[in-house]
XYZ file of C-alpha atoms in Angstrom:
404
model
C 108.007 -106.188 80.057
C 105.568 -105.812 82.991
C 101.712 -106.290 80.657
C 100.107 -103.512 82.728
C 103.458 -101.105 82.173
C 103.191 -102.375 78.611
C 99.582 -101.332 78.011
C 99.948 -97.864 79.775
C 102.956 -96.955 77.443
C 100.297 -97.913 74.602
C 97.399 -95.994 76.041
C 99.513 -92.974 76.827
C 100.906 -93.254 72.941
C 97.342 -93.653 71.915
C 95.984 -90.310 73.888
C 98.955 -88.176 72.494
C 98.165 -89.596 69.140
C 94.518 -88.568 69.487
C 95.063 -85.108 71.302
C 97.516 -84.446 68.511
C 95.257 -85.078 65.431
C 92.699 -83.223 67.266
C 94.548 -80.295 67.844
C 95.708 -80.577 64.366
C 92.290 -80.710 62.795
C 90.933 -77.972 65.183
C 94.177 -75.631 64.065
C 93.313 -76.539 60.273
C 89.614 -75.466 60.848
C 90.805 -72.484 62.506
C 92.947 -71.379 60.105
C 89.927 -71.801 57.308
C 87.925 -69.937 58.939
C 89.623 -67.132 60.276
C 89.115 -64.132 58.754
C 92.533 -62.356 57.097
C 91.721 -59.211 59.215
C 90.826 -57.828 62.473
C 87.665 -56.073 62.738
C 87.099 -52.763 64.597
C 83.903 -53.432 66.658
C 82.806 -49.906 67.889
C 79.897 -49.734 70.397
C 78.532 -46.364 70.938
C 78.266 -45.453 75.054
C 76.123 -43.242 76.472
C 77.496 -41.607 79.366
C 74.720 -40.733 81.633
C 75.273 -43.670 83.899
C 77.589 -41.709 86.385
C 76.840 -40.763 89.688
C 79.359 -37.886 90.355
C 78.347 -35.174 87.803
C 76.406 -32.461 89.319
C 74.788 -31.565 86.049
C 72.942 -34.919 85.737
C 70.906 -33.859 88.982
C 68.228 -31.480 87.041
C 67.139 -34.806 85.295
C 67.724 -37.807 87.570
C 68.235 -36.226 91.177
C 68.792 -39.417 93.127
C 72.404 -38.766 91.914
C 72.802 -42.477 89.559
C 72.460 -40.660 86.154
C 69.961 -42.566 84.277
C 70.006 -45.720 86.225
C 67.097 -44.091 87.981
C 64.855 -44.315 85.092
C 66.044 -48.045 84.316
C 65.406 -49.444 87.774
C 61.886 -47.521 88.533
C 60.622 -48.770 84.623
C 58.072 -51.735 84.685
C 56.166 -53.657 81.827
C 53.563 -51.053 79.984
C 51.157 -53.303 78.540
C 50.268 -56.929 78.274
C 53.388 -59.087 76.294
C 55.480 -55.876 76.990
C 58.884 -56.827 79.028
C 60.576 -54.239 80.480
C 61.382 -55.471 84.076
C 65.287 -55.746 83.124
C 67.921 -55.604 85.453
C 71.772 -55.009 84.720
C 73.688 -58.119 85.797
C 76.481 -56.230 86.923
C 74.082 -53.868 88.729
C 73.639 -50.129 88.521
C 77.290 -49.237 88.574
C 78.684 -45.782 88.538
C 80.950 -45.818 84.993
C 82.700 -42.653 85.710
C 84.365 -45.012 88.285
C 88.034 -46.185 86.379
C 87.554 -49.706 88.323
C 84.159 -50.039 86.981
C 85.371 -49.130 83.609
C 88.373 -51.304 83.792
C 86.263 -54.419 84.182
C 83.777 -53.095 81.332
C 86.760 -52.519 79.095
C 87.938 -56.331 80.082
C 84.663 -57.540 79.472
C 84.083 -55.872 76.164
C 87.508 -56.656 74.773
C 87.456 -60.415 75.778
C 84.018 -60.545 73.314
C 85.454 -58.885 70.636
C 84.355 -55.118 71.269
C 87.266 -53.113 70.498
C 86.259 -49.451 70.325
C 83.983 -47.612 72.254
C 82.235 -44.300 70.757
C 81.483 -42.012 73.378
C 78.299 -39.925 72.479
C 79.858 -36.503 73.446
C 77.982 -33.373 74.668
C 78.595 -29.786 74.522
C 75.648 -27.383 76.022
C 75.707 -23.867 77.612
C 79.047 -23.097 76.293
C 80.642 -26.189 77.996
C 81.080 -29.812 77.844
C 78.412 -32.115 79.300
C 78.229 -35.562 80.792
C 82.292 -36.049 80.358
C 82.755 -37.881 83.461
C 82.607 -41.311 82.111
C 85.070 -40.586 79.472
C 87.691 -38.881 81.505
C 87.254 -40.364 85.080
C 86.029 -43.643 83.888
C 87.585 -44.810 80.556
C 90.792 -42.576 80.525
C 92.069 -43.217 84.157
C 91.058 -47.047 84.080
C 94.419 -48.929 84.309
C 93.932 -50.954 81.136
C 92.364 -48.247 78.788
C 95.292 -48.938 76.530
C 93.430 -52.319 75.625
C 90.838 -50.384 73.891
C 90.449 -47.675 71.253
C 87.907 -44.709 71.699
C 86.380 -41.810 69.162
C 83.761 -39.122 69.859
C 80.213 -38.727 68.375
C 78.966 -35.236 69.121
C 75.666 -35.397 69.941
C 74.886 -32.120 69.066
C 70.972 -32.352 69.318
C 68.652 -30.174 71.791
C 67.988 -31.163 75.176
C 63.861 -31.439 75.727
C 62.185 -32.901 78.434
C 63.071 -36.408 77.299
C 65.594 -37.313 79.963
C 63.464 -36.251 82.677
C 60.260 -38.428 83.021
C 58.749 -36.429 85.758
C 58.237 -33.547 82.885
C 58.027 -35.710 79.628
C 54.672 -37.393 79.917
C 53.099 -33.684 79.583
C 54.472 -33.912 75.755
C 56.279 -30.476 76.214
C 59.561 -30.533 73.916
C 60.758 -27.471 75.930
C 64.423 -26.688 74.851
C 66.429 -26.892 77.792
C 69.912 -26.542 75.937
C 70.186 -25.849 72.550
C 72.824 -28.157 70.364
C 73.267 -25.263 68.098
C 76.665 -23.695 68.177
C 78.216 -20.243 66.646
C 81.398 -20.292 64.365
C 83.173 -18.822 67.761
C 82.096 -22.206 69.951
C 82.607 -24.626 67.345
C 86.317 -23.288 67.053
C 86.216 -23.688 70.760
C 85.152 -27.121 70.404
C 87.383 -28.214 68.045
C 90.708 -27.070 69.365
C 89.865 -28.440 72.754
C 88.929 -31.971 71.226
C 92.259 -31.864 68.828
C 94.329 -31.028 72.251
C 92.507 -32.831 74.679
C 91.728 -36.052 72.922
C 92.981 -36.689 69.174
C 96.006 -36.808 70.715
C 95.967 -39.816 73.045
C 97.013 -42.751 71.778
C 93.822 -44.618 72.710
C 92.129 -42.304 70.120
C 90.614 -44.213 67.097
C 92.205 -43.041 63.944
C 91.870 -44.367 60.123
C 95.231 -43.920 58.014
C 96.347 -41.957 61.064
C 92.962 -39.636 61.365
C 91.492 -39.305 64.087
C 87.803 -40.273 63.480
C 85.198 -37.294 64.489
C 81.489 -38.419 63.965
C 78.651 -35.829 63.833
C 75.045 -36.606 64.710
C 72.776 -33.939 63.840
C 73.889 -32.086 60.654
C 70.821 -29.981 60.084
C 71.479 -28.578 63.629
C 75.101 -27.989 62.966
C 74.149 -26.162 59.632
C 71.380 -24.175 61.431
C 73.927 -22.908 64.425
C 76.475 -22.085 61.706
C 74.624 -19.819 59.543
C 73.864 -22.061 56.492
C 75.615 -24.700 54.118
C 78.611 -22.620 52.962
C 79.224 -21.477 56.334
C 79.304 -24.717 57.320
C 81.575 -26.158 54.468
C 84.179 -23.393 55.524
C 84.086 -24.491 59.391
C 84.760 -28.246 58.553
C 87.553 -27.290 56.045
C 88.907 -25.030 59.027
C 88.677 -28.134 61.373
C 90.505 -30.240 58.935
C 93.358 -27.659 58.746
C 93.194 -27.435 62.296
C 93.922 -31.131 62.668
C 96.717 -31.246 60.104
C 98.415 -28.618 62.030
C 98.543 -30.874 65.366
C 100.867 -32.973 63.064
C 97.864 -35.531 61.816
C 97.900 -36.190 57.759
C 94.110 -35.022 58.061
C 90.592 -35.569 59.815
C 88.075 -38.625 59.231
C 84.718 -36.922 59.090
C 82.190 -39.351 59.674
C 78.197 -38.452 58.936
C 75.634 -40.222 61.210
C 73.325 -41.015 58.336
C 69.623 -40.618 58.781
C 66.580 -40.939 56.292
C 66.855 -39.089 53.188
C 65.549 -35.394 54.820
C 68.167 -33.568 54.428
C 67.564 -29.947 53.718
C 69.195 -28.731 50.611
C 68.541 -24.824 51.155
C 71.131 -22.971 49.967
C 72.813 -25.461 48.084
C 73.227 -25.437 44.496
C 73.639 -28.832 43.171
C 74.277 -27.886 39.843
C 73.625 -30.192 37.354
C 74.119 -33.352 39.296
C 71.542 -36.014 39.315
C 72.203 -36.838 42.845
C 72.252 -34.024 45.115
C 72.314 -36.122 48.254
C 75.556 -37.142 47.205
C 77.034 -33.889 46.181
C 75.861 -32.226 49.651
C 77.715 -34.618 51.565
C 80.799 -34.343 49.573
C 80.634 -30.413 49.430
C 80.707 -30.814 53.356
C 83.905 -32.982 53.248
C 82.796 -35.885 55.017
C 84.961 -38.854 54.355
C 82.626 -41.822 55.871
C 79.426 -42.439 57.033
C 77.723 -44.635 59.588
C 74.234 -45.043 61.219
C 73.519 -44.498 64.971
C 70.095 -46.502 65.430
C 67.780 -48.463 63.188
C 64.972 -46.302 64.116
C 66.786 -43.690 62.300
C 65.779 -45.073 58.974
C 63.503 -47.813 59.187
C 60.172 -49.051 60.806
C 61.516 -50.795 63.672
C 57.735 -51.731 65.141
C 58.671 -54.892 63.646
C 60.249 -58.146 63.911
C 63.796 -58.276 63.672
C 64.500 -60.245 60.735
C 62.271 -58.212 58.925
C 64.196 -55.317 59.986
C 67.405 -56.795 58.911
C 66.047 -57.220 55.586
C 65.202 -53.438 55.077
C 68.751 -52.533 56.619
C 70.387 -54.677 53.869
C 68.367 -52.790 51.349
C 68.889 -49.374 53.082
C 73.096 -50.397 52.678
C 72.703 -51.403 48.825
C 71.440 -47.749 48.343
C 74.161 -46.274 49.995
C 76.728 -48.377 48.095
C 75.233 -47.108 45.259
C 74.061 -43.164 45.899
C 77.269 -42.242 47.775
C 81.200 -42.013 47.349
C 81.972 -41.702 50.620
C 82.981 -44.737 52.656
C 79.980 -46.750 54.496
C 80.650 -48.576 57.619
C 77.757 -51.082 58.446
C 75.886 -50.470 61.496
C 73.601 -52.753 63.704
C 71.527 -51.776 66.280
C 70.642 -54.399 69.136
C 66.947 -53.428 69.321
C 64.391 -50.276 70.203
C 61.872 -49.521 73.051
C 62.199 -46.224 74.115
C 59.389 -46.492 76.532
C 61.217 -46.317 79.585
C 61.947 -42.731 78.927
C 58.458 -41.769 76.776
C 55.943 -44.415 78.104
C 54.757 -45.254 74.665
C 57.441 -46.689 71.784
C 57.666 -48.415 68.848
C 59.010 -51.921 69.898
C 61.551 -54.092 68.182
C 60.263 -57.941 68.421
C 62.214 -61.020 68.348
C 65.594 -59.458 68.452
C 67.101 -62.135 70.463
C 71.060 -62.715 70.896
C 70.838 -65.396 68.047
C 69.287 -62.954 65.383
C 71.339 -60.137 66.525
C 74.357 -62.914 65.612
C 72.359 -62.767 61.921
C 72.658 -59.050 61.749
C 76.470 -59.602 62.804
C 77.127 -61.707 60.053
C 75.373 -59.706 57.126
C 77.835 -56.436 58.673
C 80.689 -58.420 58.274
C 79.825 -59.943 54.724
C 79.324 -55.971 53.718
C 82.908 -55.543 55.692
C 84.426 -58.218 53.639
C 82.842 -56.968 50.094
C 84.330 -53.749 50.710
C 88.680 -54.590 51.414
C 89.864 -50.996 50.383
C 88.387 -49.685 53.664
C 88.817 -50.348 57.528
C 87.033 -53.256 58.631
C 84.662 -51.193 61.126
C 81.509 -52.082 62.076
C 79.291 -50.032 64.474
C 76.820 -51.281 67.148
C 74.280 -49.495 69.164
C 74.699 -49.821 71.799
C 77.164 -50.726 74.682
C 74.697 -49.312 77.362
C 71.669 -47.766 75.816
C 69.654 -49.363 78.523
C 66.565 -46.553 78.194
C 66.323 -47.248 74.393
C 66.620 -51.068 75.095
C 69.552 -51.149 72.556
C 72.599 -52.602 74.802
C 75.143 -55.485 74.623
C 75.603 -55.083 78.908
C 74.266 -58.368 80.459
C 70.985 -58.289 81.795
C 68.334 -60.720 83.550
C 66.620 -61.182 80.221
C 69.548 -62.971 77.789
C 72.774 -62.957 80.118
C 75.800 -62.297 78.042
C 73.805 -63.550 74.819
C 74.618 -60.366 73.178
C 78.311 -60.105 73.736
C 78.582 -63.885 73.243
C 77.160 -63.437 69.731
C 79.873 -60.677 68.876
C 82.624 -62.998 70.258
C 81.432 -66.001 68.158
C 81.418 -63.861 65.127
C 84.385 -61.982 65.368
C 86.537 -63.729 68.108
C 85.702 -67.398 67.632
C 85.202 -67.214 64.196
C 82.604 -70.064 64.261
């Protein structure tokens, strides 16, 4: 045999063996590191970055939604960095092609659920175009699930930077609704959204999250009236063919108003209150709602972990862990508490903490919520920018897709 040919055969054989050995080693390592379940990574999506919604123009008259605020933002003080720019550009998220690109990027990096901030003011929906025209009309919308968080807070001057500098919290639209309007909202969402195959469900039950419980209670007339309304909502969902409704509470500080609620002899009125209202589960929307965020990110994570432990002990419902990317509301308000050191590397530590919590609760769906996909004016977003690039998305991919 030709000597050169002989050595070539040997070399090919060695390379084949080495590749096979390396692949087996990688496969074995992946098998060890891979979780036994797929995690539902749900990012809140703020729908104000749309250029074809005329009801946005009173707040952002140039017609590109809250991108107007983002693009005008400058650093506020020495050491403050807010000259941030979106790598994808100020895109119209109500465009199905734009949303299709974002669906691909989200799922590629492990985000498989969007929680749409959903609004209802002045007797009609508000900012639905990002969901209706963008997400649902995207060719690949079946790659992701979505559900609604009813953001039933009042609208004041916060969105309009021309007015909010005067610190006049004039109510433009109230988030309170009557029982008749509540029923109109629920029936509409059951028919329009719950029945869609993309709508996120737990044990077949559509998930519906409510942001501001005191606001809902105030509008409906009290705790008893709210309890009755939520029971009616669950019954209507069952009538539509679902096994029930997964009512999800947005957790805040311990600041619920118990007026009108008779907790009897219970030593835990907070749990009894939530149980009476009929909530099945809860999560948070933002770290700023329950801990001091004018802090180093790692210190914040320590406080978050303590709060999760408290919730785990104090409540009977399912709690789904929440991680916020950051907080700095100064693009809207001029001054704000500012999270420090919230690098992608430290964000990854938060993700691993949430994963550990989910793994410790095997009887519930491994759902983890994240603030947020695109809350640019609160400086808590996953979308790539000129500061960290794809760092936050890559952190999710590393923990929940690559299992590294």
